[in-house]
CSV table of N, CA and C and ligand atoms in Angstrom, one decimal:
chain,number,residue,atom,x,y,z
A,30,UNK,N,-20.8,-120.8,-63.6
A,30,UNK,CA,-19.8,-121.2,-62.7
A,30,UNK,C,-18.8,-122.1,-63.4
A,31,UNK,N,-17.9,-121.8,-63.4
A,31,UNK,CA,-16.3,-122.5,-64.3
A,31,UNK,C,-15.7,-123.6,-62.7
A,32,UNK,N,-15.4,-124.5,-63.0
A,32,UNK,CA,-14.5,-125.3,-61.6
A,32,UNK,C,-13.0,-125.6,-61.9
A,33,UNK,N,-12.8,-126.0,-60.9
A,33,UNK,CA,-10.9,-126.3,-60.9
A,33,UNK,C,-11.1,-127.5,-60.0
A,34,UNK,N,-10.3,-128.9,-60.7
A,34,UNK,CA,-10.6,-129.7,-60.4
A,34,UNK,C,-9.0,-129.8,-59.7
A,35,UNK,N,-8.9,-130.7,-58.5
A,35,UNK,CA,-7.2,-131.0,-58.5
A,35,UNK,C,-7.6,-132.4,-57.7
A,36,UNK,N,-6.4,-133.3,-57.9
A,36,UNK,CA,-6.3,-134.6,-57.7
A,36,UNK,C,-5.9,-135.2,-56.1
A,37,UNK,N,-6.6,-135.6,-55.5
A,37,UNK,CA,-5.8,-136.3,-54.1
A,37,UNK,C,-5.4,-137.5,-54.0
A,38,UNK,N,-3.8,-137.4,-55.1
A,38,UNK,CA,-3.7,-139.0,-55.4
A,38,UNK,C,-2.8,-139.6,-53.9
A,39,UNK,N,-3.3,-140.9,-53.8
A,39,UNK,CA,-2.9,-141.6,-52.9
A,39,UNK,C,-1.9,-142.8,-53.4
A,40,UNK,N,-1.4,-143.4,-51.8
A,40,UNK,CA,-0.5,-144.6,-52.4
A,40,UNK,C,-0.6,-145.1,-50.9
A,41,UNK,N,-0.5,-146.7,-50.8
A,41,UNK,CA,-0.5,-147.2,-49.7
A,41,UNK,C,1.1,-146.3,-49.2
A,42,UNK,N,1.3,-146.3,-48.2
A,42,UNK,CA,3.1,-145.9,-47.4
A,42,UNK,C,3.8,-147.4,-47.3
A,43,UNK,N,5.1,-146.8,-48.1
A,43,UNK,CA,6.0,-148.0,-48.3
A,43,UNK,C,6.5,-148.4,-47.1
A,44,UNK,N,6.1,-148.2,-45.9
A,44,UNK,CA,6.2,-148.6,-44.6
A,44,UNK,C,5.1,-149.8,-44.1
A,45,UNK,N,3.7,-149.8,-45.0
A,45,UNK,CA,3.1,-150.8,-44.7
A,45,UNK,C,1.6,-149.8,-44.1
A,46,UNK,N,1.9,-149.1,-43.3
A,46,UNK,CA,1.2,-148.0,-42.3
A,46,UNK,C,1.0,-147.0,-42.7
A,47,UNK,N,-0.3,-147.2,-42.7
A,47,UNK,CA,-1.1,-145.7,-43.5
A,47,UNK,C,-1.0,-145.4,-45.0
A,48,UNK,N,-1.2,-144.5,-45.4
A,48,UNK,CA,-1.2,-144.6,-46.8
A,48,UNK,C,-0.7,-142.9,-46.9
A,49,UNK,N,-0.1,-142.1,-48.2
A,49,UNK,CA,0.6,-141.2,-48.7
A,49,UNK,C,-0.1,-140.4,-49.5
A,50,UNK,N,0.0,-138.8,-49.6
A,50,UNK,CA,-0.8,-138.3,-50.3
A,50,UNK,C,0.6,-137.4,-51.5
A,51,UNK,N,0.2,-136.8,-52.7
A,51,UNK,CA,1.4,-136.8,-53.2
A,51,UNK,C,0.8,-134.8,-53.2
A,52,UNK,N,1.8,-134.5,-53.2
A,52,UNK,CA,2.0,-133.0,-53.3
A,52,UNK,C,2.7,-132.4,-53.9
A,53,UNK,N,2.3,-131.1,-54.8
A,53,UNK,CA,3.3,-130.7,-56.0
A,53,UNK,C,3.6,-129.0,-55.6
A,54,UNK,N,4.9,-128.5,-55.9
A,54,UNK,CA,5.0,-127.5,-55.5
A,54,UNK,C,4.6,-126.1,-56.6
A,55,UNK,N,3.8,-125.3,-56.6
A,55,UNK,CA,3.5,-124.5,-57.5
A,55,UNK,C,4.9,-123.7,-58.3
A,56,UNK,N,5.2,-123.7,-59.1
A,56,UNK,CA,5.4,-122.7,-59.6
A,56,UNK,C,5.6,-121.3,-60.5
A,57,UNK,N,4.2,-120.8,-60.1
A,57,UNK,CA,3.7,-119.5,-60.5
A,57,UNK,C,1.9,-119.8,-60.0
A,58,UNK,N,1.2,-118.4,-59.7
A,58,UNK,CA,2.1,-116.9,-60.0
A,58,UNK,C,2.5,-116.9,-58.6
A,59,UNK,N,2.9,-115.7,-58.9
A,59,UNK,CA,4.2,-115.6,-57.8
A,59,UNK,C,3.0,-115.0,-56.5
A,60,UNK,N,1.9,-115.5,-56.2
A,60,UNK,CA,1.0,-115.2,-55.2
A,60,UNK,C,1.3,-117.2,-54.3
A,61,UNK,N,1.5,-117.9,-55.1
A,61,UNK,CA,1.5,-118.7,-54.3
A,61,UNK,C,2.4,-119.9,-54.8
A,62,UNK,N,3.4,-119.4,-55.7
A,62,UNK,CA,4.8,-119.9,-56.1
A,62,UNK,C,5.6,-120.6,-54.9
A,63,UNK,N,6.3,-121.7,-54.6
A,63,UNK,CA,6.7,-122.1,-53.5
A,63,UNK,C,5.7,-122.8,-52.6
A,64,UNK,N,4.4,-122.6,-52.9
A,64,UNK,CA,3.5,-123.2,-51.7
A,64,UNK,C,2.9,-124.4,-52.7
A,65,UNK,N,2.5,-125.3,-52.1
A,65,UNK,CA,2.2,-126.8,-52.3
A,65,UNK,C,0.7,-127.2,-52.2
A,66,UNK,N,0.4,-127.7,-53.3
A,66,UNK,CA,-1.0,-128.3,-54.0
A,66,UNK,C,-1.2,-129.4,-54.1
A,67,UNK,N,-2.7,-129.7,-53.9
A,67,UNK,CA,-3.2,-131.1,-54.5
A,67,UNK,C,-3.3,-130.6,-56.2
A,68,UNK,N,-2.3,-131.2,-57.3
A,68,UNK,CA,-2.3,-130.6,-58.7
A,68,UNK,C,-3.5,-131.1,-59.3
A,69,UNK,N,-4.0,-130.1,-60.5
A,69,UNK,CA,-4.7,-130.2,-61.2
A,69,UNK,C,-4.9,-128.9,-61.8
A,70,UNK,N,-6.4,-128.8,-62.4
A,70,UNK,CA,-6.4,-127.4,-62.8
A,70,UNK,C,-8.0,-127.0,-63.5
A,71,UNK,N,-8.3,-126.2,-64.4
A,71,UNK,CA,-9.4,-125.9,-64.9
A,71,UNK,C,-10.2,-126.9,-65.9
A,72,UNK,N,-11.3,-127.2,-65.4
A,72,UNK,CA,-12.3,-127.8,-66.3
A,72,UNK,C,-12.6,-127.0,-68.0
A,73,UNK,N,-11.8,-128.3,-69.1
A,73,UNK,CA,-12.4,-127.5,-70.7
A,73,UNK,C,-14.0,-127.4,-70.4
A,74,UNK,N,-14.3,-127.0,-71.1
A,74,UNK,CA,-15.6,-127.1,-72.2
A,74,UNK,C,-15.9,-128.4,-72.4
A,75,UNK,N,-17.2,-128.5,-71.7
A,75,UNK,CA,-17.3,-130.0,-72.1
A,75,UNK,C,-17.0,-131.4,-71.1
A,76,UNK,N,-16.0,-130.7,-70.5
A,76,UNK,CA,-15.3,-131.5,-70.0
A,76,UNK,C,-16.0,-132.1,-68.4
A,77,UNK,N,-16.2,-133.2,-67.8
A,77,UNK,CA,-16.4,-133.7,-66.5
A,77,UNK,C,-14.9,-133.5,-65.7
A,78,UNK,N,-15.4,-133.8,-64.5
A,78,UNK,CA,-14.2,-133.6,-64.0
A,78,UNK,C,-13.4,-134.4,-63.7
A,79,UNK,N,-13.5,-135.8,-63.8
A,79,UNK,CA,-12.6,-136.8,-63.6
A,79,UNK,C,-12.4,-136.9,-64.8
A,80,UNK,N,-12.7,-136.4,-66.4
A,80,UNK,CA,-12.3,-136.4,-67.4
A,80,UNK,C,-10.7,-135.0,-67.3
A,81,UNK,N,-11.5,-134.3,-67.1
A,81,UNK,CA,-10.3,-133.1,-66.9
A,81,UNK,C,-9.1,-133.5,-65.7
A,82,UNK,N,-9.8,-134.2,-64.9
A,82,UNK,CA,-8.4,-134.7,-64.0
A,82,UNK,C,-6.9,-135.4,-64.1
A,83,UNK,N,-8.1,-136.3,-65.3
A,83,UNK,CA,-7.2,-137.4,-65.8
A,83,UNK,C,-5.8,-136.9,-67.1
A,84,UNK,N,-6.6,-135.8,-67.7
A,84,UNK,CA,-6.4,-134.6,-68.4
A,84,UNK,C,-5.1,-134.1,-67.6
A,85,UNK,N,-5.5,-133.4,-66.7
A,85,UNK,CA,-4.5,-132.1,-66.3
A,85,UNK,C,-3.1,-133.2,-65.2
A,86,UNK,N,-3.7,-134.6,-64.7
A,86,UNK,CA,-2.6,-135.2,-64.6
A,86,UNK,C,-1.7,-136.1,-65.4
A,87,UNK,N,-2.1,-136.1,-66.7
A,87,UNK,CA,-1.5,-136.7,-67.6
A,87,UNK,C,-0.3,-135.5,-68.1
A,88,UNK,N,-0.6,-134.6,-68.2
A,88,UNK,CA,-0.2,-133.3,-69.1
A,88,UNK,C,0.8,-133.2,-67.6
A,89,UNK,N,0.6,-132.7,-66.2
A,89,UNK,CA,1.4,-132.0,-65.4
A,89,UNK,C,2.2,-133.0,-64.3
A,90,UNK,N,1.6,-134.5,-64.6
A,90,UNK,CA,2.4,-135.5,-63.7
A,90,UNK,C,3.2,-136.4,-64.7
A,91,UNK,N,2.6,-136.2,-66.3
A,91,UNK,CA,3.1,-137.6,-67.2
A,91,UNK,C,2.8,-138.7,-66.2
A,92,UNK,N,1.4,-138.6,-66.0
A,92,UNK,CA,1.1,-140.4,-65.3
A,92,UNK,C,-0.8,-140.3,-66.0
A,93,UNK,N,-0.9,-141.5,-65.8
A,93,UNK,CA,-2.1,-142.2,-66.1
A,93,UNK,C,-3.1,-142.2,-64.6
A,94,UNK,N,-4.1,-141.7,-64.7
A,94,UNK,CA,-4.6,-142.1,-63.2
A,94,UNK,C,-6.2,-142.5,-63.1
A,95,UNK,N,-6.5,-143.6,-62.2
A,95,UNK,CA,-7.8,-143.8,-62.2
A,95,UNK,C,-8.3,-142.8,-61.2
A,96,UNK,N,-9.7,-141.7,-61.8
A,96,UNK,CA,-10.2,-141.1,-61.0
A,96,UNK,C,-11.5,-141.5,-59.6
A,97,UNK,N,-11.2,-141.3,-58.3
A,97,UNK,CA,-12.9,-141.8,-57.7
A,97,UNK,C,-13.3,-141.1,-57.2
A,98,UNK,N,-14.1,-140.9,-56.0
A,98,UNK,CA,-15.0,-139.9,-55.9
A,98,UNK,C,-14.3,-138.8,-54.9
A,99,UNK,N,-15.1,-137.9,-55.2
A,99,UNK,CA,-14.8,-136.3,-54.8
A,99,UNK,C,-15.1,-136.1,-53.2
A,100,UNK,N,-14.2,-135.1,-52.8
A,100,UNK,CA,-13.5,-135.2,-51.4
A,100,UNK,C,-15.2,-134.6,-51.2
A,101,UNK,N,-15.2,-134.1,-50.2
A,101,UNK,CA,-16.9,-132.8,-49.7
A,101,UNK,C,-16.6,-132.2,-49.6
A,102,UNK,N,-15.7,-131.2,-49.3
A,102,UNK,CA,-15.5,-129.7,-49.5
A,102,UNK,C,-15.3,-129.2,-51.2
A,103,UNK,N,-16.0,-128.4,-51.3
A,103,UNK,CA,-16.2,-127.5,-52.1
A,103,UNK,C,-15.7,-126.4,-51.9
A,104,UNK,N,-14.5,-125.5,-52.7
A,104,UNK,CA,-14.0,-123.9,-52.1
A,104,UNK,C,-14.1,-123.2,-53.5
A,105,UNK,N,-14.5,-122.1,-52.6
A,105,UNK,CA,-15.0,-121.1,-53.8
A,105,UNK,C,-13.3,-120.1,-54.0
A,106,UNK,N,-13.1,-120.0,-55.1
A,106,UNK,CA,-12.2,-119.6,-55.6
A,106,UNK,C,-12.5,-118.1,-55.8
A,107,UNK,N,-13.9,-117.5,-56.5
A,107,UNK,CA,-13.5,-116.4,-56.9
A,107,UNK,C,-15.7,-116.8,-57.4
A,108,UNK,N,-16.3,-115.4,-57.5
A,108,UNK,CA,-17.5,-115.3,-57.5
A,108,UNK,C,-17.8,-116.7,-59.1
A,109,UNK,N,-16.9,-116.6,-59.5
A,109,UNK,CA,-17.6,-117.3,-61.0
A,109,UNK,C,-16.3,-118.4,-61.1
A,110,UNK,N,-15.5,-119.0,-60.1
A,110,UNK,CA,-14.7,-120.4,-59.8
A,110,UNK,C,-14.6,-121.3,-58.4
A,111,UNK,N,-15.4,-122.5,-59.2
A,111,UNK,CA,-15.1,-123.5,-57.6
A,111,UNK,C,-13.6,-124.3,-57.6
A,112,UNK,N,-13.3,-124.7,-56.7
A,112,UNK,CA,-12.5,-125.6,-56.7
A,112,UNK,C,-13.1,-127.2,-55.7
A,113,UNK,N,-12.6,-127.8,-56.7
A,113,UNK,CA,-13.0,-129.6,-56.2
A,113,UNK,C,-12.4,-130.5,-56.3
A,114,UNK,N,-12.4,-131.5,-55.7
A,114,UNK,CA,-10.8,-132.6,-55.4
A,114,UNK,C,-11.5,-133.7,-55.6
A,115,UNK,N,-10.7,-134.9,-56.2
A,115,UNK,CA,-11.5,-136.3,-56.3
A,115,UNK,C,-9.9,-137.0,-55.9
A,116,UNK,N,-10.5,-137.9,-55.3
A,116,UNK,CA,-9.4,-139.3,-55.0
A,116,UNK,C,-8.8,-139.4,-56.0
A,117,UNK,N,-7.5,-140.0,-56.5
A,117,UNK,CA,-7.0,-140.4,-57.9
A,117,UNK,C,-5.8,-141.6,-57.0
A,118,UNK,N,-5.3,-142.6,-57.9
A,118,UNK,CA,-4.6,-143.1,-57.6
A,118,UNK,C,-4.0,-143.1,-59.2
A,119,UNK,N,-2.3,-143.5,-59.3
A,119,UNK,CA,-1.8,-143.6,-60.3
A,119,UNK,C,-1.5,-145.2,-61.3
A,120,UNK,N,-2.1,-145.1,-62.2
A,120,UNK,CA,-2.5,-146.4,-63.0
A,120,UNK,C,-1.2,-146.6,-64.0
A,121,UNK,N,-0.6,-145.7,-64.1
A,121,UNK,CA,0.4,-145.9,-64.7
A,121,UNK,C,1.8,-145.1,-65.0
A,122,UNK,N,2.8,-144.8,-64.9
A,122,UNK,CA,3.6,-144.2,-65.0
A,122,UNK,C,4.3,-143.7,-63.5
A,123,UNK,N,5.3,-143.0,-63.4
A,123,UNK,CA,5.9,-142.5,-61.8
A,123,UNK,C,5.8,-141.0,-62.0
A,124,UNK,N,4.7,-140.3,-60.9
A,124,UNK,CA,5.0,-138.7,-61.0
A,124,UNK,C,6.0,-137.5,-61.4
A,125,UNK,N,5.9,-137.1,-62.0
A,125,UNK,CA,7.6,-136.6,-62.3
A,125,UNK,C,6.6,-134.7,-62.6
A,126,UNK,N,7.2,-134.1,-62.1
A,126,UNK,CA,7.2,-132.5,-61.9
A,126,UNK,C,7.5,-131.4,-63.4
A,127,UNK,N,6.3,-131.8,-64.4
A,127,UNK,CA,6.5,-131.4,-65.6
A,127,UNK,C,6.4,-130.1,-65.8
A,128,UNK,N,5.2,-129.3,-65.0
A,128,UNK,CA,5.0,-127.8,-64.8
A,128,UNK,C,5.4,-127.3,-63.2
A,129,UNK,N,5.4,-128.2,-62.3
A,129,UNK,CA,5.7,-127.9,-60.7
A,129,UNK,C,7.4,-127.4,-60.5
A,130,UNK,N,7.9,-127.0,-59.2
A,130,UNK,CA,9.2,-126.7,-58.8
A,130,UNK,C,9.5,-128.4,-58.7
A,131,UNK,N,8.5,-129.2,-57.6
A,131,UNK,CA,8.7,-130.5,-57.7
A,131,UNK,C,7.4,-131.0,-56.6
A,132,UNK,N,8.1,-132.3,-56.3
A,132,UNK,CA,6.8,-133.4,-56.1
A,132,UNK,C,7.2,-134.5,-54.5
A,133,UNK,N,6.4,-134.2,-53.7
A,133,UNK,CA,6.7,-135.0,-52.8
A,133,UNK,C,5.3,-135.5,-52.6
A,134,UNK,N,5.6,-136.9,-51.6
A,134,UNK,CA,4.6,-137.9,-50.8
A,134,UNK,C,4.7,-137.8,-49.9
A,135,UNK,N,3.8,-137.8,-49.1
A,135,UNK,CA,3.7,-137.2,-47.5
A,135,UNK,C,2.5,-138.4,-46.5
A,136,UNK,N,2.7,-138.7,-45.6
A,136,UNK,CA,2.1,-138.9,-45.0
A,136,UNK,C,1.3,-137.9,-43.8
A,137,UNK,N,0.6,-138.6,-43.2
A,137,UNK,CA,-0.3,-137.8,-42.2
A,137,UNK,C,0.0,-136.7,-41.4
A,138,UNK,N,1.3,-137.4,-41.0
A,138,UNK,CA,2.2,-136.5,-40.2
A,138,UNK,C,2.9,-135.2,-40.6
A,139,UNK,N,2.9,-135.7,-42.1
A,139,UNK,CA,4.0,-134.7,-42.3
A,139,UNK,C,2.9,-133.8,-43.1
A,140,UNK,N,1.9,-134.4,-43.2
A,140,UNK,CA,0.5,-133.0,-44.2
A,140,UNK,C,0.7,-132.1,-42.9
A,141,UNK,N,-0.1,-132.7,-41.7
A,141,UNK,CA,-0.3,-132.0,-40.9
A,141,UNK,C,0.6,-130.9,-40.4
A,142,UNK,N,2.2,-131.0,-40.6
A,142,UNK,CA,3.1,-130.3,-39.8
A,142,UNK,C,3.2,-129.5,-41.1
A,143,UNK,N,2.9,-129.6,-42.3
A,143,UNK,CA,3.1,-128.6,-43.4
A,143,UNK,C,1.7,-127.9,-43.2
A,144,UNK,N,0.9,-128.0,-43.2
A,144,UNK,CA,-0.5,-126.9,-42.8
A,144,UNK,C,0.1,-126.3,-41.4
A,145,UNK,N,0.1,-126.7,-40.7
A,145,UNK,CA,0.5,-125.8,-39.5
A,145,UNK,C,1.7,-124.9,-39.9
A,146,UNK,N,2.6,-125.2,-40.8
A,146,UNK,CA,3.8,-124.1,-41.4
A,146,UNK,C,3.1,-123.3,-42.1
A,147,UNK,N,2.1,-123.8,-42.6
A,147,UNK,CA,1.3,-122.8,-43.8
A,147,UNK,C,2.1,-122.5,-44.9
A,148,UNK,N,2.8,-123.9,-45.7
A,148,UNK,CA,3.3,-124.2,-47.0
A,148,UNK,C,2.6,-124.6,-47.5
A,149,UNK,N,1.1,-125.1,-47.7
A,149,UNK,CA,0.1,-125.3,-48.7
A,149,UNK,C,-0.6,-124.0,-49.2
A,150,UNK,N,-1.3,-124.1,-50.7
A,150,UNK,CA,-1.9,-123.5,-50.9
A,150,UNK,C,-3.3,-123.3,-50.4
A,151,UNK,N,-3.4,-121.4,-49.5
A,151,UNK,CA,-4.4,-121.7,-49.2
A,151,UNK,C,-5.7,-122.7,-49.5
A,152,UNK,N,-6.3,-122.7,-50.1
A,152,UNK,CA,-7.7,-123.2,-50.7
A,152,UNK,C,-7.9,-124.5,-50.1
A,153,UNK,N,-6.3,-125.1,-51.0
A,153,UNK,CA,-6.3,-126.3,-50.3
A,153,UNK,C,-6.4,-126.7,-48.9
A,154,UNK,N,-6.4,-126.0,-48.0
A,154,UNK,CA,-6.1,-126.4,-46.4
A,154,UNK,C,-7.6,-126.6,-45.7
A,155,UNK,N,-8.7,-126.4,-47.0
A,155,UNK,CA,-9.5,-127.1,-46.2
A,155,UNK,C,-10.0,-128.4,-46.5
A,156,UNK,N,-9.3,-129.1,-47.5
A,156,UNK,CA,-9.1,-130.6,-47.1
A,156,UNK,C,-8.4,-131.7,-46.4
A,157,UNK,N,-7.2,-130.5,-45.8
A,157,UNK,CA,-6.5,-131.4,-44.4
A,157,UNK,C,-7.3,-132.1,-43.8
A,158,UNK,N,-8.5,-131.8,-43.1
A,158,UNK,CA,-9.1,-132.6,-42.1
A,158,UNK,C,-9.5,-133.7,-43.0
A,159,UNK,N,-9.9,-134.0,-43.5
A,159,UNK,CA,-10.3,-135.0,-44.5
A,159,UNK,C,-9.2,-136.0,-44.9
A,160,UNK,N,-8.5,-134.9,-45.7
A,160,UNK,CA,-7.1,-136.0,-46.1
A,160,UNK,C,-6.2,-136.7,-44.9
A,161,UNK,N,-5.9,-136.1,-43.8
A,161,UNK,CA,-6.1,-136.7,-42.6
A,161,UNK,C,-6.5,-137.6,-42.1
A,162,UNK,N,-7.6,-137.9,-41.9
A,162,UNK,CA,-8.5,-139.1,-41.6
A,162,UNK,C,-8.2,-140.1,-42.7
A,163,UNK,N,-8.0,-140.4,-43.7
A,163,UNK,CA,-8.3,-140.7,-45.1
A,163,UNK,C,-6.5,-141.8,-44.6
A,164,UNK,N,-5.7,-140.9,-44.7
A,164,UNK,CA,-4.1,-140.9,-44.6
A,164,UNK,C,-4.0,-142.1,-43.7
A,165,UNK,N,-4.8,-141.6,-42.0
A,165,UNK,CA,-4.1,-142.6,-41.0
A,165,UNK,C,-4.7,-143.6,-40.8
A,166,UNK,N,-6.5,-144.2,-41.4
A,166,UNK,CA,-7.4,-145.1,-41.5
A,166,UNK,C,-6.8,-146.0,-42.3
A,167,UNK,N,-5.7,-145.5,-42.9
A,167,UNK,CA,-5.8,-146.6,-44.1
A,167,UNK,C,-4.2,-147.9,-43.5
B,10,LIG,O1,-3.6,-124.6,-65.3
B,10,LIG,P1,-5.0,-124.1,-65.1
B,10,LIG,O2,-5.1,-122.6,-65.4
B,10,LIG,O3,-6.0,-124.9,-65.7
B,10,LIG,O4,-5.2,-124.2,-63.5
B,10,LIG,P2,-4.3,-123.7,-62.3
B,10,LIG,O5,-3.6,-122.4,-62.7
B,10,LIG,O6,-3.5,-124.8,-61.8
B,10,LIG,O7,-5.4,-123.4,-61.3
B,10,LIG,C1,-6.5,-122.5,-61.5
B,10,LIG,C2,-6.8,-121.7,-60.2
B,10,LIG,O8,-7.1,-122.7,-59.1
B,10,LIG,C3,-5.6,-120.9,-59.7
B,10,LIG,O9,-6.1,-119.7,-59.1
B,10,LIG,C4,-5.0,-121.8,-58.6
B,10,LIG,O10,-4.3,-121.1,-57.6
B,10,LIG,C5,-6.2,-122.5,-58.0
B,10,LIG,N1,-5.9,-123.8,-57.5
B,10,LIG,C6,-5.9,-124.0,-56.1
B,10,LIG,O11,-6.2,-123.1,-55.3
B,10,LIG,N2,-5.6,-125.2,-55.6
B,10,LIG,C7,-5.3,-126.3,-56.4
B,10,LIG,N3,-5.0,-127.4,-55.8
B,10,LIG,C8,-5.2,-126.1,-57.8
B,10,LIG,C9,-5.5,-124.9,-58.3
């Protein structure tokens, strides 16, 4: 079994209220080009996954990030690929869209009203309820 790790980095909301999750827009392949991801990507050889996290967000956000623990859903990608998400917050640098179309921060409201448009990438939509909870507790 090979995984795909992707990041749920957070930020308190510069409003004070609640906290923001950051979202990047795919672009390619063209199965889900335009639709919007928690970013990350395949585990090397060797590699842990908050090592590869730190990895595939340095490389696709040019930022530095402390990784913590992994959301509970697990989604199976394909008979021989999981996909798995870990908290991340950014330790250093400002997100910037090095492989994505681009990069937005969202709050609760606005994850929610983007799953209901069905602009995320499938897979990912089964951590809405999670990231959800997560968003408006804080
Ligand atoms: O860049 P790399 O090949 O390591 O990974 P990727 O192309 O970003 O992702 C590998 C697979 O995981 C693709 O099928 C993506 O569509 C999928 N993926 C996903 O469903 N949700 C994410 N948040 C990240 C990747």
């Amino acid at each position: 079994m090979r995984f795909v790790v992707a990041g749920a980095v957070i930020r308190p909301a510069p409003s004070g209220a609640g906290a923001e999750l950051l979202l990047a827009q795919r672009s390619y392949p063209a199965d889900v080009a335009g639709l919007w991801e928690l970013p990350g990507g395949k585990l090397a050889p060797g590699e842990t996954a908050e090592q590869a996290l730190v990895r595939e967000l340095a490389e696709e956000l040019a930022v530095t990030v402390a990784v913590g623990a992994a959301l509970s859903e697990q989604v199976p990608l394909r008979a021989d690929l999981t996909l798995v998400a870990h908290w991340a917050r950014v330790l250093d640098g400002v997100p910037r869209a090095v492989e994505h179309h681009g990069l937005t921060w969202v709050d609760a409201d606005r994850l929610a009203a983007m799953a209901e448009s069905g602009v995320l990438v499938p897979a990912d939509t089964a951590w809405v309820p999670e990231l959800l909870t997560y968003l408006r507790r804080q």
